[in-house]
Short mmCIF file of C-alpha atoms and ligand atoms in Angstrom, two decimals:
data_model
loop_
_atom_site.label_atom_id
_atom_site.label_comp_id
_atom_site.label_asym_id
_atom_site.label_seq_id
_atom_site.Cartn_x
_atom_site.Cartn_y
_atom_site.Cartn_z
CA UNK P 1 60.94 -87.27 86.70
CA UNK P 2 63.73 -85.54 89.52
CA UNK P 3 62.99 -81.66 91.58
CA UNK P 4 64.91 -79.01 90.31
CA UNK P 5 66.96 -79.47 93.45
CA UNK P 6 68.03 -82.73 92.55
CA UNK P 7 68.68 -82.07 88.64
CA UNK P 8 71.50 -79.34 89.81
CA UNK P 9 72.89 -81.89 92.45
CA UNK P 10 73.01 -84.91 89.80
CA UNK P 11 74.32 -82.41 86.63
CA UNK P 12 76.58 -79.54 88.25
CA UNK P 13 80.05 -79.73 88.43
CA UNK P 14 81.52 -76.86 88.90
CA UNK P 15 83.77 -75.37 91.84
CA UNK P 16 82.33 -77.11 95.23
CA UNK P 17 79.41 -78.88 93.04
CA UNK P 18 79.41 -82.25 95.09
CA UNK P 19 78.70 -84.24 91.70
CA UNK P 20 82.42 -82.62 90.46
CA UNK P 21 84.28 -82.77 93.76
CA UNK P 22 83.14 -86.73 93.53
CA UNK P 23 84.51 -86.91 89.60
CA UNK P 24 87.81 -85.25 90.84
CA UNK P 25 88.04 -88.65 93.21
CA UNK P 26 88.76 -90.49 90.06
CA UNK P 27 91.89 -89.84 87.85
CA UNK P 28 90.50 -87.83 84.71
CA UNK P 29 91.39 -87.93 81.31
CA UNK P 30 92.26 -84.02 80.35
CA UNK P 31 92.64 -84.56 76.39
CA UNK P 32 93.94 -86.99 73.67
CA UNK P 33 97.74 -87.74 72.99
CA UNK P 34 97.75 -86.78 70.07
CA UNK P 35 97.33 -83.21 71.09
CA UNK P 36 100.63 -83.17 72.52
CA UNK P 37 102.51 -85.38 71.05
CA UNK P 38 105.17 -83.21 70.55
CA UNK P 39 107.72 -82.53 72.52
CA UNK P 40 108.25 -78.57 72.98
CA UNK P 41 104.90 -78.59 70.94
CA UNK P 42 101.79 -76.22 71.83
CA UNK P 43 100.34 -75.91 74.90
CA UNK P 44 97.31 -77.16 74.52
CA UNK P 45 94.03 -75.87 76.53
CA UNK P 46 91.41 -77.98 78.17
CA UNK P 47 88.82 -77.21 80.29
CA UNK P 48 87.09 -79.67 83.40
CA UNK P 49 84.86 -79.18 85.65
CA UNK P 50 84.57 -75.54 85.20
CA UNK P 51 88.38 -75.46 85.28
CA UNK P 52 90.49 -74.22 82.88
CA UNK P 53 94.01 -75.72 82.42
CA UNK P 54 97.09 -75.82 79.94
CA UNK P 55 98.70 -79.19 78.92
CA UNK P 56 102.04 -79.62 77.25
CA UNK P 57 104.59 -81.80 76.64
CA UNK P 58 107.73 -80.98 78.04
CA UNK P 59 111.58 -81.03 75.90
CA UNK P 60 112.10 -84.53 77.56
CA UNK P 61 109.04 -85.45 76.66
CA UNK P 62 107.07 -85.24 80.21
CA UNK P 63 103.59 -83.86 80.00
CA UNK P 64 102.25 -81.14 82.07
CA UNK P 65 98.09 -80.56 83.16
CA UNK P 66 98.70 -77.24 84.90
CA UNK P 67 96.28 -74.11 85.98
CA UNK P 68 95.91 -72.55 82.70
CA UNK P 69 96.59 -69.21 84.66
CA UNK P 70 99.75 -67.74 85.42
CA UNK P 71 100.89 -67.54 88.95
CA UNK P 72 102.49 -63.69 88.61
CA UNK P 73 99.47 -62.12 87.20
CA UNK P 74 97.33 -64.75 85.46
CA UNK P 75 98.21 -64.52 81.95
CA UNK P 76 97.29 -67.35 79.87
CA UNK P 77 99.78 -69.74 79.43
CA UNK P 78 97.98 -71.49 76.72
CA UNK P 79 99.94 -69.04 74.57
CA UNK P 80 102.96 -69.21 76.38
CA UNK P 81 106.83 -70.57 75.26
CA UNK P 82 106.73 -74.34 74.96
CA UNK P 83 111.03 -74.31 75.86
CA UNK P 84 113.98 -76.41 77.90
CA UNK P 85 111.89 -77.72 79.87
CA UNK P 86 109.46 -75.96 80.74
CA UNK P 87 106.23 -73.36 79.89
CA UNK P 88 107.28 -69.70 79.60
CA UNK P 89 105.26 -67.19 80.38
CA UNK P 90 104.82 -64.36 77.64
CA UNK P 91 104.26 -62.10 79.62
CA UNK P 92 106.86 -61.23 82.31
CA UNK P 93 108.74 -64.41 80.88
CA UNK P 94 107.99 -66.61 84.02
CA UNK P 95 108.82 -70.25 83.50
CA UNK P 96 107.27 -73.37 84.85
CA UNK P 97 108.10 -76.90 84.81
CA UNK P 98 105.51 -79.83 84.43
CA UNK P 99 105.29 -80.07 87.99
CA UNK P 100 104.24 -76.44 88.47
CA UNK P 101 108.22 -75.55 90.12
CA UNK P 102 108.97 -72.21 88.83
CA UNK P 103 112.32 -71.92 87.15
CA UNK P 104 112.79 -69.10 86.27
CA UNK P 105 111.74 -65.69 87.27
CA UNK P 106 113.25 -63.13 85.02
CA UNK P 107 111.62 -60.03 85.97
CA UNK P 108 112.40 -60.45 89.60
CA UNK P 109 116.26 -59.99 91.19
CA UNK P 110 117.70 -63.39 91.50
CA UNK P 111 118.83 -62.75 95.27
CA UNK P 112 115.14 -62.24 95.54
CA UNK P 113 114.69 -65.99 95.89
CA UNK P 114 110.82 -65.45 95.06
CA UNK P 115 110.85 -68.35 92.83
CA UNK P 116 111.48 -71.08 95.51
CA UNK P 117 108.49 -69.72 96.70
CA UNK P 118 106.23 -70.08 94.72
CA UNK P 119 104.72 -73.27 93.22
CA UNK P 120 102.33 -73.24 90.08
CA UNK P 121 98.77 -75.40 90.76
CA UNK P 122 100.32 -79.15 88.41
CA UNK P 123 98.83 -82.06 88.49
CA UNK P 124 99.69 -85.65 88.69
CA UNK P 125 99.76 -87.54 85.39
CA UNK P 126 99.52 -90.29 83.60
CA UNK P 127 99.44 -91.54 79.82
CA UNK P 128 97.17 -94.45 78.76
CA UNK P 129 95.20 -95.71 76.35
CA UNK P 130 95.52 -92.60 73.29
CA UNK P 131 94.98 -90.00 76.89
CA UNK P 132 96.54 -87.85 78.76
CA UNK P 133 94.67 -88.79 82.30
CA UNK P 134 95.23 -85.55 85.30
CA UNK P 135 94.28 -86.66 89.13
CA UNK P 136 92.38 -83.11 90.18
CA UNK P 137 91.10 -84.49 93.68
CA UNK P 138 93.21 -84.00 97.17
CA UNK P 139 96.55 -83.83 96.35
CA UNK P 140 97.92 -85.53 99.92
CA UNK P 141 95.67 -88.84 99.04
CA UNK P 142 96.44 -89.02 95.10
CA UNK P 143 95.26 -93.08 94.48
CA UNK P 144 97.58 -95.14 91.98
CA UNK P 145 96.46 -94.84 88.54
CA UNK P 146 94.16 -98.16 87.48
CA UNK P 147 94.10 -98.77 83.74
CA UNK P 148 90.11 -98.16 82.43
CA UNK P 149 88.12 -101.47 81.54
CA UNK P 150 88.80 -99.75 77.73
CA UNK P 151 92.07 -100.47 77.86
CA UNK P 152 93.16 -103.05 80.10
CA UNK P 153 96.84 -103.80 78.95
CA UNK P 154 99.08 -102.01 76.25
CA UNK P 155 98.50 -104.75 73.35
CA UNK P 156 94.77 -103.71 73.24
CA UNK P 157 94.20 -101.11 69.98
CA UNK P 158 92.24 -98.15 71.38
CA UNK P 159 91.13 -95.79 68.88
CA UNK P 160 88.91 -92.92 70.04
CA UNK P 161 87.11 -90.64 68.12
CA UNK P 162 86.39 -87.15 70.47
CA UNK P 163 83.77 -84.32 70.40
CA UNK P 164 83.20 -81.36 72.76
CA UNK P 165 79.93 -80.63 72.62
CA UNK P 166 77.78 -78.08 74.24
CA UNK P 167 75.85 -79.78 76.52
CA UNK P 168 75.95 -81.48 80.36
CA UNK P 169 77.61 -84.68 80.61
CA UNK P 170 74.72 -86.53 82.37
CA UNK P 171 72.56 -86.11 79.37
CA UNK P 172 75.11 -87.50 76.73
CA UNK P 173 75.94 -90.42 79.67
CA UNK P 174 72.09 -91.30 79.54
CA UNK P 175 72.04 -91.36 75.74
CA UNK P 176 74.72 -94.61 76.54
CA UNK P 177 72.97 -96.46 78.80
CA UNK P 178 69.78 -96.01 76.90
CA UNK P 179 69.37 -99.38 74.69
CA UNK P 180 65.85 -98.49 73.10
CA UNK P 181 66.73 -95.89 71.30
CA UNK P 182 68.87 -97.12 68.72
CA UNK P 183 66.43 -99.14 67.40
CA UNK P 184 64.45 -96.04 66.55
CA UNK P 185 67.48 -93.28 65.89
CA UNK P 186 70.03 -95.61 64.50
CA UNK P 187 67.43 -97.88 62.32
CA UNK P 188 69.01 -96.69 58.67
CA UNK P 189 72.46 -97.36 60.41
CA UNK P 190 72.08 -100.50 62.82
CA UNK P 191 69.98 -102.31 60.40
CA UNK P 192 67.67 -105.99 61.94
CA UNK P 193 69.42 -108.74 59.62
CA UNK P 194 69.44 -112.41 60.44
CA UNK P 195 72.68 -112.69 62.25
CA UNK P 196 74.18 -115.08 64.60
CA UNK P 197 74.98 -111.82 66.82
CA UNK P 198 76.15 -108.12 65.97
CA UNK P 199 78.18 -107.93 63.35
CA UNK P 200 80.59 -105.04 62.42
CA UNK P 201 80.52 -104.30 58.18
CA UNK P 202 82.87 -101.29 56.85
CA UNK P 203 79.83 -99.13 57.03
CA UNK P 204 77.16 -100.50 58.96
CA UNK P 205 76.71 -102.40 62.49
CA UNK P 206 74.01 -105.39 61.69
CA UNK P 207 70.83 -106.09 64.43
CA UNK P 208 69.82 -109.72 64.56
CA UNK P 209 66.79 -108.07 65.47
CA UNK P 210 63.75 -105.73 65.23
CA UNK P 211 62.38 -105.02 68.24
CA UNK P 212 61.99 -101.66 69.36
CA UNK P 213 60.70 -102.15 72.46
CA UNK P 214 63.78 -104.07 74.81
CA UNK P 215 62.34 -105.50 78.04
CA UNK P 216 64.99 -104.41 80.44
CA UNK P 217 66.58 -105.57 83.70
CA UNK P 218 69.42 -104.12 85.93
CA UNK P 219 71.66 -105.65 88.57
CA UNK P 220 73.62 -102.52 90.79
CA UNK P 221 76.70 -102.88 92.28
CA UNK P 222 79.38 -100.73 94.08
CA UNK P 223 81.12 -99.52 90.64
CA UNK P 224 77.75 -98.76 89.19
CA UNK P 225 75.42 -100.97 87.57
CA UNK P 226 75.02 -103.11 83.91
CA UNK P 227 71.58 -104.14 82.58
CA UNK P 228 70.56 -106.13 79.88
CA UNK P 229 67.62 -105.09 77.15
CA UNK P 230 66.42 -107.98 76.28
CA UNK P 231 64.80 -108.69 72.33
CA UNK P 232 63.25 -110.78 70.59
CA UNK P 233 65.61 -112.09 68.29
CA UNK P 234 65.07 -112.75 63.99
CA UNK P 235 66.49 -116.07 64.14
CA UNK P 236 64.47 -119.31 67.41
CA UNK P 237 62.36 -116.67 68.68
CA UNK P 238 60.58 -118.43 70.31
CA UNK P 239 63.27 -120.47 71.97
CA UNK P 240 65.95 -117.81 71.91
CA UNK P 241 66.54 -113.77 73.56
CA UNK P 242 68.65 -111.37 72.29
CA UNK P 243 70.52 -109.84 75.10
CA UNK P 244 72.31 -106.38 75.33
CA UNK P 245 74.40 -105.96 78.25
CA UNK P 246 75.63 -102.51 78.69
CA UNK P 247 77.89 -101.46 81.61
CA UNK P 248 77.56 -97.50 83.68
CA UNK P 249 81.32 -97.16 85.26
CA UNK P 250 80.32 -94.39 87.86
CA UNK P 251 80.83 -91.55 86.97
CA UNK P 252 80.94 -91.20 83.38
CA UNK P 253 82.06 -93.92 81.75
CA UNK P 254 79.93 -96.67 79.39
CA UNK P 255 80.69 -100.05 78.29
CA UNK P 256 78.99 -100.75 75.61
CA UNK P 257 77.60 -103.97 73.93
CA UNK P 258 80.76 -104.97 71.41
CA UNK P 259 79.81 -106.17 67.95
CA UNK P 260 81.95 -109.57 66.87
CA UNK P 261 85.37 -107.69 66.16
CA UNK P 262 85.74 -105.17 68.60
CA UNK P 263 84.57 -103.36 72.27
CA UNK P 264 83.22 -100.39 72.58
CA UNK P 265 82.96 -97.60 75.44
CA UNK P 266 82.53 -93.82 76.02
CA UNK P 267 83.62 -91.90 77.96
CA UNK P 268 81.97 -88.41 79.24
CA UNK P 269 84.20 -85.59 80.96
CA UNK P 270 82.42 -82.69 82.37
CA UNK P 271 84.32 -79.48 80.85
CA UNK P 272 82.34 -77.04 82.28
CA UNK P 273 78.16 -77.71 83.74
CA UNK P 274 76.87 -77.21 80.10
CA UNK P 275 79.92 -78.52 77.80
CA UNK P 276 80.90 -82.09 77.92
CA UNK P 277 84.01 -83.66 76.37
CA UNK P 278 82.75 -87.03 74.76
CA UNK P 279 84.63 -90.00 73.60
CA UNK P 280 83.71 -92.63 71.62
CA UNK P 281 86.00 -95.84 72.19
CA UNK P 282 87.19 -98.76 70.01
CA UNK P 283 89.11 -101.23 71.64
CA UNK P 284 90.28 -105.25 71.11
CA UNK P 285 93.00 -107.01 69.34
CA UNK P 286 95.11 -104.77 67.13
CA UNK P 287 93.99 -107.58 63.93
CA UNK P 288 89.77 -106.31 64.65
CA UNK P 289 89.75 -102.87 65.71
CA UNK P 290 89.74 -100.03 63.57
CA UNK P 291 92.89 -97.70 63.42
CA UNK P 292 91.72 -94.08 64.59
CA UNK P 293 91.40 -92.44 61.04
CA UNK P 294 89.10 -95.55 60.12
CA UNK P 295 87.12 -95.39 63.31
CA UNK P 296 86.61 -91.17 62.61
CA UNK P 297 85.29 -91.76 59.00
CA UNK P 298 83.17 -94.96 60.35
CA UNK P 299 81.60 -92.52 62.98
CA UNK P 300 81.96 -89.00 60.42
CA UNK P 301 83.84 -87.90 63.29
CA UNK P 302 86.89 -86.76 61.40
CA UNK P 303 88.36 -83.54 62.57
CA UNK P 304 88.49 -81.07 59.64
CA UNK P 305 85.68 -82.94 58.44
CA UNK P 306 83.13 -83.65 60.69
CA UNK P 307 84.82 -81.28 63.50
CA UNK P 308 87.05 -78.17 63.78
CA UNK P 309 90.12 -78.37 64.62
CA UNK P 310 89.27 -78.00 68.31
CA UNK P 311 86.78 -81.06 67.83
CA UNK P 312 83.89 -78.97 68.00
CA UNK P 313 80.96 -80.51 65.59
CA UNK P 314 80.58 -78.52 62.56
CA UNK P 315 76.58 -79.87 62.46
CA UNK P 316 75.23 -77.85 65.14
CA UNK P 317 72.23 -75.80 65.95
CA UNK P 318 72.63 -73.44 63.73
CA UNK P 319 72.34 -75.56 60.88
CA UNK P 320 70.00 -77.73 61.33
CA UNK P 321 72.81 -80.70 61.95
CA UNK P 322 73.05 -80.72 58.21
CA UNK P 323 69.54 -82.40 58.38
CA UNK P 324 68.17 -84.10 54.80
CA UNK P 325 64.41 -83.49 54.50
CA UNK P 326 64.80 -85.89 51.36
CA UNK P 327 66.64 -87.62 52.49
CA UNK P 328 64.01 -88.72 55.18
CA UNK P 329 61.19 -88.85 52.74
CA UNK P 330 63.86 -91.51 50.64
CA UNK P 331 63.56 -93.36 53.81
CA UNK P 332 66.22 -92.63 55.97
CA UNK P 333 64.56 -91.95 59.27
CA UNK P 334 66.93 -89.00 60.58
CA UNK P 335 68.23 -87.62 57.39
CA UNK P 336 71.60 -87.22 60.05
CA UNK P 337 75.30 -88.81 58.53
CA UNK P 338 77.13 -90.73 60.90
CA UNK P 339 75.07 -92.48 63.43
CA UNK P 340 77.07 -90.43 66.87
CA UNK P 341 75.78 -87.86 64.83
CA UNK P 342 71.93 -88.49 65.90
CA UNK P 343 72.58 -88.77 69.30
CA UNK P 344 74.60 -85.56 69.12
CA UNK P 345 71.62 -83.78 67.49
CA UNK P 346 69.62 -85.46 70.52
CA UNK P 347 71.15 -84.34 73.44
CA UNK P 348 72.38 -80.98 72.52
CA UNK P 349 68.45 -79.93 71.75
CA UNK P 350 67.69 -80.64 75.11
CA UNK P 351 69.47 -77.51 76.02
CA UNK P 352 72.42 -76.67 78.08
CA UNK P 353 71.22 -78.68 81.44
CA UNK P 354 67.88 -81.37 80.17
CA UNK P 355 65.39 -80.29 82.38
CA UNK P 356 64.50 -83.56 84.44
CA UNK P 357 61.11 -82.08 86.27
CA UNK P 358 58.95 -82.90 83.64
CA UNK P 359 60.10 -85.77 81.66
CA UNK P 360 57.83 -88.92 81.81
CA UNK P 361 59.65 -92.02 82.04
CA UNK P 362 58.26 -95.45 80.60
CA UNK P 363 59.15 -98.60 80.76
CA UNK P 364 62.45 -99.00 78.95
CA UNK P 365 63.93 -96.36 80.57
CA UNK P 366 64.48 -98.37 83.68
CA UNK P 367 68.38 -97.75 83.38
CA UNK P 368 67.82 -93.99 83.17
CA UNK P 369 66.05 -94.45 85.89
CA UNK P 370 68.52 -96.39 87.86
CA UNK P 371 71.53 -94.27 86.89
CA UNK P 372 69.78 -90.91 88.52
CA UNK P 373 69.00 -92.79 91.80
CA UNK P 374 72.14 -94.01 92.25
CA UNK P 375 74.29 -91.16 91.35
CA UNK P 376 72.28 -89.15 93.47
CA UNK P 377 72.23 -91.71 96.28
CA UNK P 378 76.20 -92.12 96.09
CA UNK P 379 76.98 -88.13 95.69
CA UNK P 380 74.66 -87.42 98.57
CA UNK P 381 76.62 -90.76 100.36
CA UNK P 382 79.93 -88.61 99.14
CA UNK P 383 78.80 -85.95 101.05
CA UNK P 384 78.46 -87.69 104.50
CA UNK P 385 81.83 -88.67 103.76
CA UNK P 386 81.82 -92.32 102.27
CA UNK P 387 84.74 -93.23 99.57
CA UNK P 388 83.21 -91.94 95.84
CA UNK P 389 81.31 -94.73 93.95
CA UNK P 390 83.49 -96.85 91.65
CA UNK P 391 86.68 -95.48 93.60
CA UNK P 392 89.35 -97.64 96.06
CA UNK P 393 87.56 -100.54 97.04
CA UNK P 394 84.24 -99.51 94.81
CA UNK P 395 85.94 -99.87 91.08
CA UNK P 396 84.84 -101.95 88.88
CA UNK P 397 85.72 -105.31 89.19
CA UNK P 398 87.66 -106.98 86.41
CA UNK P 399 85.50 -109.71 84.91
CA UNK P 400 82.36 -107.34 84.36
CA UNK P 401 82.24 -106.38 81.10
CA UNK P 402 79.32 -105.22 78.09
CA UNK P 403 78.31 -108.34 75.74
CA UNK P 404 76.05 -109.32 73.46
CA UNK P 405 74.26 -112.87 72.75
CA UNK P 406 71.48 -114.60 71.45
CA UNK P 407 70.81 -116.89 74.36
CA UNK P 408 68.46 -119.79 75.22
CA UNK P 409 65.83 -118.65 77.21
CA UNK P 410 66.31 -120.57 80.17
CA UNK P 411 69.52 -118.77 80.87
CA UNK P 412 69.79 -115.89 83.44
CA UNK P 413 72.03 -112.71 81.92
CA UNK P 414 73.54 -112.25 85.09
CA UNK P 415 75.35 -115.88 85.01
CA UNK P 416 76.07 -116.15 81.49
CA UNK P 417 79.98 -115.67 81.28
CA UNK P 418 81.22 -112.86 79.34
CA UNK P 419 84.31 -111.76 78.04
CA UNK P 420 85.65 -108.78 76.04
CA UNK P 421 85.79 -109.40 72.28
CA UNK P 422 89.52 -110.65 71.40
CA UNK P 423 90.39 -112.03 68.63
CA UNK P 424 89.56 -115.37 67.62
CA UNK P 425 92.11 -118.28 67.55
CA UNK P 426 94.85 -116.82 69.73
CA UNK P 427 95.22 -116.39 72.95
CA UNK P 428 93.11 -114.62 74.42
CA UNK P 429 94.87 -111.64 76.37
CA UNK P 430 94.60 -111.80 80.30
CA UNK P 431 93.79 -108.14 80.66
CA UNK P 432 96.03 -107.87 83.70
CA UNK P 433 97.26 -104.40 83.85
CA UNK P 434 101.00 -103.48 83.04
CA UNK P 435 101.27 -100.17 82.50
CA UNK P 436 104.30 -98.42 83.38
CA UNK P 437 103.74 -95.76 86.72
CA UNK P 438 105.94 -92.59 86.07
CA UNK P 439 107.85 -91.40 89.00
S1 FES G 1 101.65 -62.78 84.28
FE1 FES G 1 103.15 -64.84 83.58
S2 FES G 1 105.32 -63.67 83.60
FE2 FES G 1 103.91 -62.25 84.47
FE1 FE2 G 2 73.17 -93.57 70.45
#
């Protein structure tokens, strides 16, 4: 349970809201590369921390992330002409390049020199891991881009499903670090089986446990925390535990326990206080990680089938998420197809910003409690001038990752040797950054 003030502090990200300012101290995904793949292609509208942005790729392939509204009289540049090295506003023809320089001001006499005096707001950009990233913090102290833990090297395959959801980022994040829900909400999709570990098949993820009430243990770090959800395994229950360890990487990423083939993560980027870009990521060795199309089909997150062309889910509150009550009678737990769609129904129906002044947290909610506590402490420390949680020196150490394993009860999960899933029998990637920084 939080006070109303604490809930506001945790959730709000627009304008001067401290949590939004904290988040701006991190490189942030603004859209998928696939949305702006073509030079001189259609500009894309993105909304991040309540700020409207236009994203476009110019004739030379450079990506720009700028204020959506033209510096002249604020017409939207999303409708502009993307031509010859810049974006031209339709209204009076001003043309801006990816850095916000005004290349042409056709409505003004050339002699006025006004074009040199105006600079449009444009952010530093990086393309990495299938995403376009921008640094929206103070522009006099732009940190070097660091690859996220879910796209550590250029050789990893990264497949991403995207959905724009009509609710606050924090309730989505709380879903990602809530191990207990999967045994109920996803019980028809993640079925218990006599397997040695979580196993991915073409249409399901098998679980080696029937235990619906995991014991939770948390280990805090400067970057966030990791926790273990400890369950009774189906096999060797007397001597072994089934451990699923999830990592919360502040401010809004969760590294989810992998299956036997690939790693899983999600990142929640606030569009504003009441809507969020939710990215669900599979990554790992190209021979074992599904391609984007397969990944989206598996999750029921295909554009044109499950989502509209702007990544908004077609299953929504107006149509009860296409819930099939007959299927429920026949044994399906939720009647909602695609396990992320089951999560979405839970997150969205909590309301635009979940009211945390009334909830009743139990032992299985330990990670949720820790998330709220840690982020509230972090945002207060940030208000007092400390560096943002997870940034700079407080970044996640390279050896921390999510894992799942059946381990002897005598093993402490905190000291269990862990590595991301990579292809068996192949030399393991060093997982060192090997990206190129754009000048
Ligand atoms: S409003 Fe864009 S050029 Fe005038
Ligand atoms: Fe879930």
